[in-house]
PDB file of C-alpha atoms in Angstrom:
ATOM      1  CA  UNK A   7     174.542 139.722 248.213  1.00 93.00           C
ATOM      2  CA  UNK A   8     177.949 138.051 248.221  1.00 95.00           C
ATOM      3  CA  UNK A   9     179.664 141.409 247.792  1.00 95.00           C
ATOM      4  CA  UNK A  10     177.559 143.065 250.472  1.00 95.00           C
ATOM      5  CA  UNK A  11     178.155 140.408 253.129  1.00 96.00           C
ATOM      6  CA  UNK A  12     181.831 140.360 252.192  1.00 97.00           C
ATOM      7  CA  UNK A  13     181.979 144.117 252.780  1.00 96.00           C
ATOM      8  CA  UNK A  14     180.132 144.025 256.098  1.00 96.00           C
ATOM      9  CA  UNK A  15     182.058 141.102 257.555  1.00 97.00           C
ATOM     10  CA  UNK A  16     185.477 142.030 256.187  1.00 97.00           C
ATOM     11  CA  UNK A  17     185.140 145.457 257.747  1.00 97.00           C
ATOM     12  CA  UNK A  18     184.211 144.030 261.132  1.00 97.00           C
ATOM     13  CA  UNK A  19     186.780 141.231 261.032  1.00 97.00           C
ATOM     14  CA  UNK A  20     189.831 143.188 259.870  1.00 98.00           C
ATOM     15  CA  UNK A  21     189.253 146.701 261.263  1.00 98.00           C
ATOM     16  CA  UNK A  22     190.970 145.832 264.544  1.00 98.00           C
ATOM     17  CA  UNK A  23     194.125 144.773 262.680  1.00 98.00           C
ATOM     18  CA  UNK A  24     194.065 147.975 260.639  1.00 98.00           C
ATOM     19  CA  UNK A  25     193.583 150.193 263.675  1.00 98.00           C
ATOM     20  CA  UNK A  26     196.248 148.527 265.826  1.00 97.00           C
ATOM     21  CA  UNK A  27     198.985 147.478 263.409  1.00 96.00           C
ATOM     22  CA  UNK A  28     198.216 149.898 260.601  1.00 96.00           C
ATOM     23  CA  UNK A  29     197.249 153.056 262.467  1.00 96.00           C
ATOM     24  CA  UNK A  30     198.910 152.532 265.828  1.00 96.00           C
ATOM     25  CA  UNK A  31     195.923 152.607 268.163  1.00 97.00           C
ATOM     26  CA  UNK A  32     196.085 150.718 271.444  1.00 97.00           C
ATOM     27  CA  UNK A  33     194.170 147.468 271.606  1.00 98.00           C
ATOM     28  CA  UNK A  34     191.634 148.953 274.022  1.00 98.00           C
ATOM     29  CA  UNK A  35     190.875 151.978 271.862  1.00 98.00           C
ATOM     30  CA  UNK A  36     190.785 149.873 268.689  1.00 98.00           C
ATOM     31  CA  UNK A  37     188.370 147.460 270.365  1.00 98.00           C
ATOM     32  CA  UNK A  38     186.022 150.304 271.269  1.00 98.00           C
ATOM     33  CA  UNK A  39     186.230 151.626 267.705  1.00 98.00           C
ATOM     34  CA  UNK A  40     185.393 148.244 266.198  1.00 98.00           C
ATOM     35  CA  UNK A  41     182.494 147.931 268.637  1.00 98.00           C
ATOM     36  CA  UNK A  42     181.442 151.362 267.365  1.00 97.00           C
ATOM     37  CA  UNK A  43     181.399 149.971 263.823  1.00 97.00           C
ATOM     38  CA  UNK A  44     179.029 147.184 264.875  1.00 97.00           C
ATOM     39  CA  UNK A  45     176.947 149.678 266.900  1.00 96.00           C
ATOM     40  CA  UNK A  46     176.605 151.981 263.885  1.00 95.00           C
ATOM     41  CA  UNK A  47     175.417 148.996 261.844  1.00 94.00           C
ATOM     42  CA  UNK A  48     172.830 148.205 264.524  1.00 93.00           C
ATOM     43  CA  UNK A  49     171.617 151.807 264.815  1.00 92.00           C
ATOM     44  CA  UNK A  50     171.318 152.003 261.041  1.00 91.00           C
ATOM     45  CA  UNK A  51     169.187 148.848 260.968  1.00 89.00           C
ATOM     46  CA  UNK A  52     166.858 150.337 263.571  1.00 89.00           C
ATOM     47  CA  UNK A  53     166.458 153.537 261.524  1.00 87.00           C
ATOM     48  CA  UNK A  54     166.128 151.889 258.099  1.00 84.00           C
ATOM     49  CA  UNK A  55     162.364 151.365 258.229  1.00 79.00           C
ATOM     50  CA  UNK A  56     161.604 154.987 258.990  1.00 82.00           C
ATOM     51  CA  UNK A  57     164.033 156.285 256.375  1.00 83.00           C
ATOM     52  CA  UNK A  58     162.834 153.944 253.631  1.00 83.00           C
ATOM     53  CA  UNK A  59     159.213 154.939 254.216  1.00 84.00           C
ATOM     54  CA  UNK A  60     160.160 158.552 253.578  1.00 86.00           C
ATOM     55  CA  UNK A  61     162.480 158.254 250.587  1.00 88.00           C
ATOM     56  CA  UNK A  62     161.823 154.765 249.213  1.00 87.00           C
ATOM     57  CA  UNK A  63     163.886 151.574 249.237  1.00 86.00           C
ATOM     58  CA  UNK A  64     165.692 152.146 245.927  1.00 86.00           C
ATOM     59  CA  UNK A  65     166.967 155.533 247.035  1.00 90.00           C
ATOM     60  CA  UNK A  66     167.998 154.097 250.393  1.00 91.00           C
ATOM     61  CA  UNK A  67     169.968 151.306 248.703  1.00 92.00           C
ATOM     62  CA  UNK A  68     171.630 153.677 246.228  1.00 92.00           C
ATOM     63  CA  UNK A  69     172.561 156.161 248.966  1.00 94.00           C
ATOM     64  CA  UNK A  70     173.805 153.333 251.183  1.00 95.00           C
ATOM     65  CA  UNK A  71     176.046 151.905 248.483  1.00 96.00           C
ATOM     66  CA  UNK A  72     177.448 155.383 247.815  1.00 97.00           C
ATOM     67  CA  UNK A  73     178.022 155.746 251.565  1.00 97.00           C
ATOM     68  CA  UNK A  74     179.911 152.447 251.606  1.00 97.00           C
ATOM     69  CA  UNK A  75     182.291 153.818 248.987  1.00 97.00           C
ATOM     70  CA  UNK A  76     182.754 157.080 250.900  1.00 98.00           C
ATOM     71  CA  UNK A  77     183.388 155.254 254.177  1.00 98.00           C
ATOM     72  CA  UNK A  78     185.808 152.819 252.549  1.00 98.00           C
ATOM     73  CA  UNK A  79     187.563 155.758 250.923  1.00 98.00           C
ATOM     74  CA  UNK A  80     188.070 157.324 254.344  1.00 98.00           C
ATOM     75  CA  UNK A  81     189.485 154.041 255.643  1.00 98.00           C
ATOM     76  CA  UNK A  82     191.794 153.858 252.614  1.00 97.00           C
ATOM     77  CA  UNK A  83     193.278 157.341 253.079  1.00 96.00           C
ATOM     78  CA  UNK A  84     196.706 157.171 254.717  1.00 93.00           C
ATOM     79  CA  UNK A  85     195.701 159.605 257.449  1.00 94.00           C
ATOM     80  CA  UNK A  86     195.502 159.709 261.243  1.00 95.00           C
ATOM     81  CA  UNK A  87     193.577 156.883 262.881  1.00 96.00           C
ATOM     82  CA  UNK A  88     190.521 159.037 263.594  1.00 97.00           C
ATOM     83  CA  UNK A  89     189.869 159.344 259.844  1.00 98.00           C
ATOM     84  CA  UNK A  90     189.714 155.544 259.552  1.00 98.00           C
ATOM     85  CA  UNK A  91     187.466 155.393 262.621  1.00 98.00           C
ATOM     86  CA  UNK A  92     185.052 157.883 261.038  1.00 98.00           C
ATOM     87  CA  UNK A  93     185.205 155.830 257.840  1.00 98.00           C
ATOM     88  CA  UNK A  94     184.306 152.684 259.775  1.00 98.00           C
ATOM     89  CA  UNK A  95     181.282 154.414 261.305  1.00 97.00           C
ATOM     90  CA  UNK A  96     180.195 155.620 257.848  1.00 97.00           C
ATOM     91  CA  UNK A  97     180.564 152.086 256.492  1.00 97.00           C
ATOM     92  CA  UNK A  98     178.492 150.726 259.385  1.00 96.00           C
ATOM     93  CA  UNK A  99     175.658 153.225 259.005  1.00 95.00           C
ATOM     94  CA  UNK A 100     175.706 152.877 255.236  1.00 95.00           C
ATOM     95  CA  UNK A 101     175.779 149.080 255.295  1.00 95.00           C
ATOM     96  CA  UNK A 102     172.821 148.781 257.630  1.00 93.00           C
ATOM     97  CA  UNK A 103     169.968 149.104 255.126  1.00 92.00           C
ATOM     98  CA  UNK A 104     171.510 147.239 252.195  1.00 93.00           C
ATOM     99  CA  UNK A 105     170.722 143.601 253.048  1.00 91.00           C
ATOM    100  CA  UNK A 106     167.177 144.150 254.348  1.00 90.00           C
ATOM    101  CA  UNK A 107     166.235 146.570 251.556  1.00 90.00           C
ATOM    102  CA  UNK A 108     167.706 144.396 248.791  1.00 89.00           C
ATOM    103  CA  UNK A 109     165.789 141.422 250.174  1.00 89.00           C
ATOM    104  CA  UNK A 110     162.605 143.473 250.507  1.00 87.00           C
ATOM    105  CA  UNK A 111     162.791 144.662 246.894  1.00 86.00           C
ATOM    106  CA  UNK A 112     163.568 141.258 245.371  1.00 87.00           C
ATOM    107  CA  UNK A 113     160.100 140.883 243.876  1.00 87.00           C
ATOM    108  CA  UNK A 114     160.551 144.268 242.150  1.00 83.00           C
ATOM    109  CA  UNK A 115     163.561 142.827 240.328  1.00 80.00           C
ATOM    110  CA  UNK A 116     162.393 139.290 239.583  1.00 86.00           C
ATOM    111  CA  UNK A 117     158.602 139.370 239.944  1.00 86.00           C
ATOM    112  CA  UNK A 118     156.352 137.889 242.594  1.00 89.00           C
ATOM    113  CA  UNK A 119     156.389 134.413 241.041  1.00 91.00           C
ATOM    114  CA  UNK A 120     160.169 134.071 241.380  1.00 92.00           C
ATOM    115  CA  UNK A 121     160.814 136.055 244.576  1.00 89.00           C
ATOM    116  CA  UNK A 122     160.887 133.141 247.024  1.00 91.00           C
ATOM    117  CA  UNK A 123     163.421 131.162 244.965  1.00 93.00           C
ATOM    118  CA  UNK A 124     165.462 134.288 244.271  1.00 91.00           C
ATOM    119  CA  UNK A 125     165.663 135.111 247.977  1.00 92.00           C
ATOM    120  CA  UNK A 126     166.951 131.596 248.630  1.00 94.00           C
ATOM    121  CA  UNK A 127     169.648 132.116 246.021  1.00 93.00           C
ATOM    122  CA  UNK A 128     170.471 135.521 247.508  1.00 94.00           C
ATOM    123  CA  UNK A 129     170.912 134.049 250.982  1.00 93.00           C
ATOM    124  CA  UNK A 130     173.134 131.324 249.550  1.00 95.00           C
ATOM    125  CA  UNK A 131     175.231 133.940 247.729  1.00 94.00           C
ATOM    126  CA  UNK A 132     175.473 135.971 250.938  1.00 95.00           C
ATOM    127  CA  UNK A 133     176.797 132.916 252.757  1.00 95.00           C
ATOM    128  CA  UNK A 134     179.410 132.277 250.077  1.00 95.00           C
ATOM    129  CA  UNK A 135     180.503 135.924 250.177  1.00 94.00           C
ATOM    130  CA  UNK A 136     180.698 135.837 253.972  1.00 96.00           C
ATOM    131  CA  UNK A 137     182.788 132.669 253.944  1.00 95.00           C
ATOM    132  CA  UNK A 138     185.227 133.256 251.107  1.00 97.00           C
ATOM    133  CA  UNK A 139     185.962 136.944 250.626  1.00 97.00           C
ATOM    134  CA  UNK A 140     186.878 137.927 254.215  1.00 97.00           C
ATOM    135  CA  UNK A 141     189.253 134.958 254.309  1.00 97.00           C
ATOM    136  CA  UNK A 142     190.816 136.028 251.003  1.00 97.00           C
ATOM    137  CA  UNK A 143     191.205 139.557 252.351  1.00 98.00           C
ATOM    138  CA  UNK A 144     192.981 138.112 255.384  1.00 97.00           C
ATOM    139  CA  UNK A 145     195.433 136.348 253.078  1.00 97.00           C
ATOM    140  CA  UNK A 146     196.070 139.590 251.183  1.00 98.00           C
ATOM    141  CA  UNK A 147     196.576 141.536 254.417  1.00 97.00           C
ATOM    142  CA  UNK A 148     199.016 138.901 255.707  1.00 97.00           C
ATOM    143  CA  UNK A 149     201.074 139.222 252.530  1.00 97.00           C
ATOM    144  CA  UNK A 150     200.940 143.027 252.290  1.00 97.00           C
ATOM    145  CA  UNK A 151     200.045 145.474 255.023  1.00 96.00           C
ATOM    146  CA  UNK A 152     196.956 146.081 257.200  1.00 97.00           C
ATOM    147  CA  UNK A 153     196.606 149.450 255.456  1.00 96.00           C
ATOM    148  CA  UNK A 154     195.530 147.584 252.305  1.00 97.00           C
ATOM    149  CA  UNK A 155     192.164 146.961 253.976  1.00 98.00           C
ATOM    150  CA  UNK A 156     190.793 150.351 252.951  1.00 97.00           C
ATOM    151  CA  UNK A 157     191.567 149.785 249.279  1.00 98.00           C
ATOM    152  CA  UNK A 158     190.089 146.295 249.404  1.00 98.00           C
ATOM    153  CA  UNK A 159     186.911 147.624 251.015  1.00 98.00           C
ATOM    154  CA  UNK A 160     186.735 150.378 248.423  1.00 98.00           C
ATOM    155  CA  UNK A 161     187.070 147.786 245.644  1.00 98.00           C
ATOM    156  CA  UNK A 162     184.203 145.787 247.195  1.00 97.00           C
ATOM    157  CA  UNK A 163     182.025 148.900 247.490  1.00 97.00           C
ATOM    158  CA  UNK A 164     182.666 149.896 243.873  1.00 97.00           C
ATOM    159  CA  UNK A 165     181.998 146.345 242.658  1.00 97.00           C
ATOM    160  CA  UNK A 166     178.749 146.318 244.651  1.00 96.00           C
ATOM    161  CA  UNK A 167     177.744 149.657 243.106  1.00 95.00           C
ATOM    162  CA  UNK A 168     178.429 148.342 239.601  1.00 95.00           C
ATOM    163  CA  UNK A 169     176.511 145.096 240.146  1.00 93.00           C
ATOM    164  CA  UNK A 170     173.572 146.933 241.723  1.00 89.00           C
ATOM    165  CA  UNK A 171     173.443 149.435 238.847  1.00 90.00           C
ATOM    166  CA  UNK A 172     173.498 146.586 236.346  1.00 89.00           C
ATOM    167  CA  UNK A 173     170.708 144.765 238.229  1.00 82.00           C
ATOM    168  CA  UNK A 174     168.611 147.936 238.278  1.00 79.00           C
ATOM    169  CA  UNK A 175     169.075 148.388 234.526  1.00 79.00           C
ATOM    170  CA  UNK A 176     168.232 144.750 233.875  1.00 71.00           C
ATOM    171  CA  UNK A 177     165.100 144.841 236.007  1.00 64.00           C
ATOM    172  CA  UNK A 178     163.981 148.116 234.365  1.00 61.00           C
ATOM    173  CA  UNK A 179     164.389 146.594 230.913  1.00 56.00           C
ATOM    174  CA  UNK A 180     162.587 143.352 231.769  1.00 52.00           C
ATOM    175  CA  UNK A 181     159.008 143.093 230.510  1.00 46.00           C
ATOM    176  CA  UNK A 182     156.205 143.129 233.029  1.00 43.00           C
TER     177      UNK A 182
END
């Protein structure tokens, strides 16, 4: 949860810097593009219920995490600004189902008896990730270049994929 919220918020907070200083877009165009990121996140959240009913929450989460890596990879490529803008939209759409679906499937991982406490811990972890990691990314960007954002987002997406895979293995191996 910390990694997910870090990914979602870092993208939204630092995309404008990347698009203006890193990729040379005007402030107006960059603002519209960042708004597009948040809009894609919103549209994805509206669609998540329908999609998860058809393919199941675990598949939605796995596909979403893969999409985060693809989108971050597009942002990381030193290419024209439109490639980063497409990457931001992919990150937004891909990020949309992760938090709600991971919360929804908590009892699958920890059991019904522990779900309420686990969700509390998850929300706390999400808050820590939202507070600390975007700030740390800002420090890194200030000391390097705005173009480093894509690589940092890709690192977050890959870390999230690894942690999710490990959690899935652990919950599959747990008795009951």
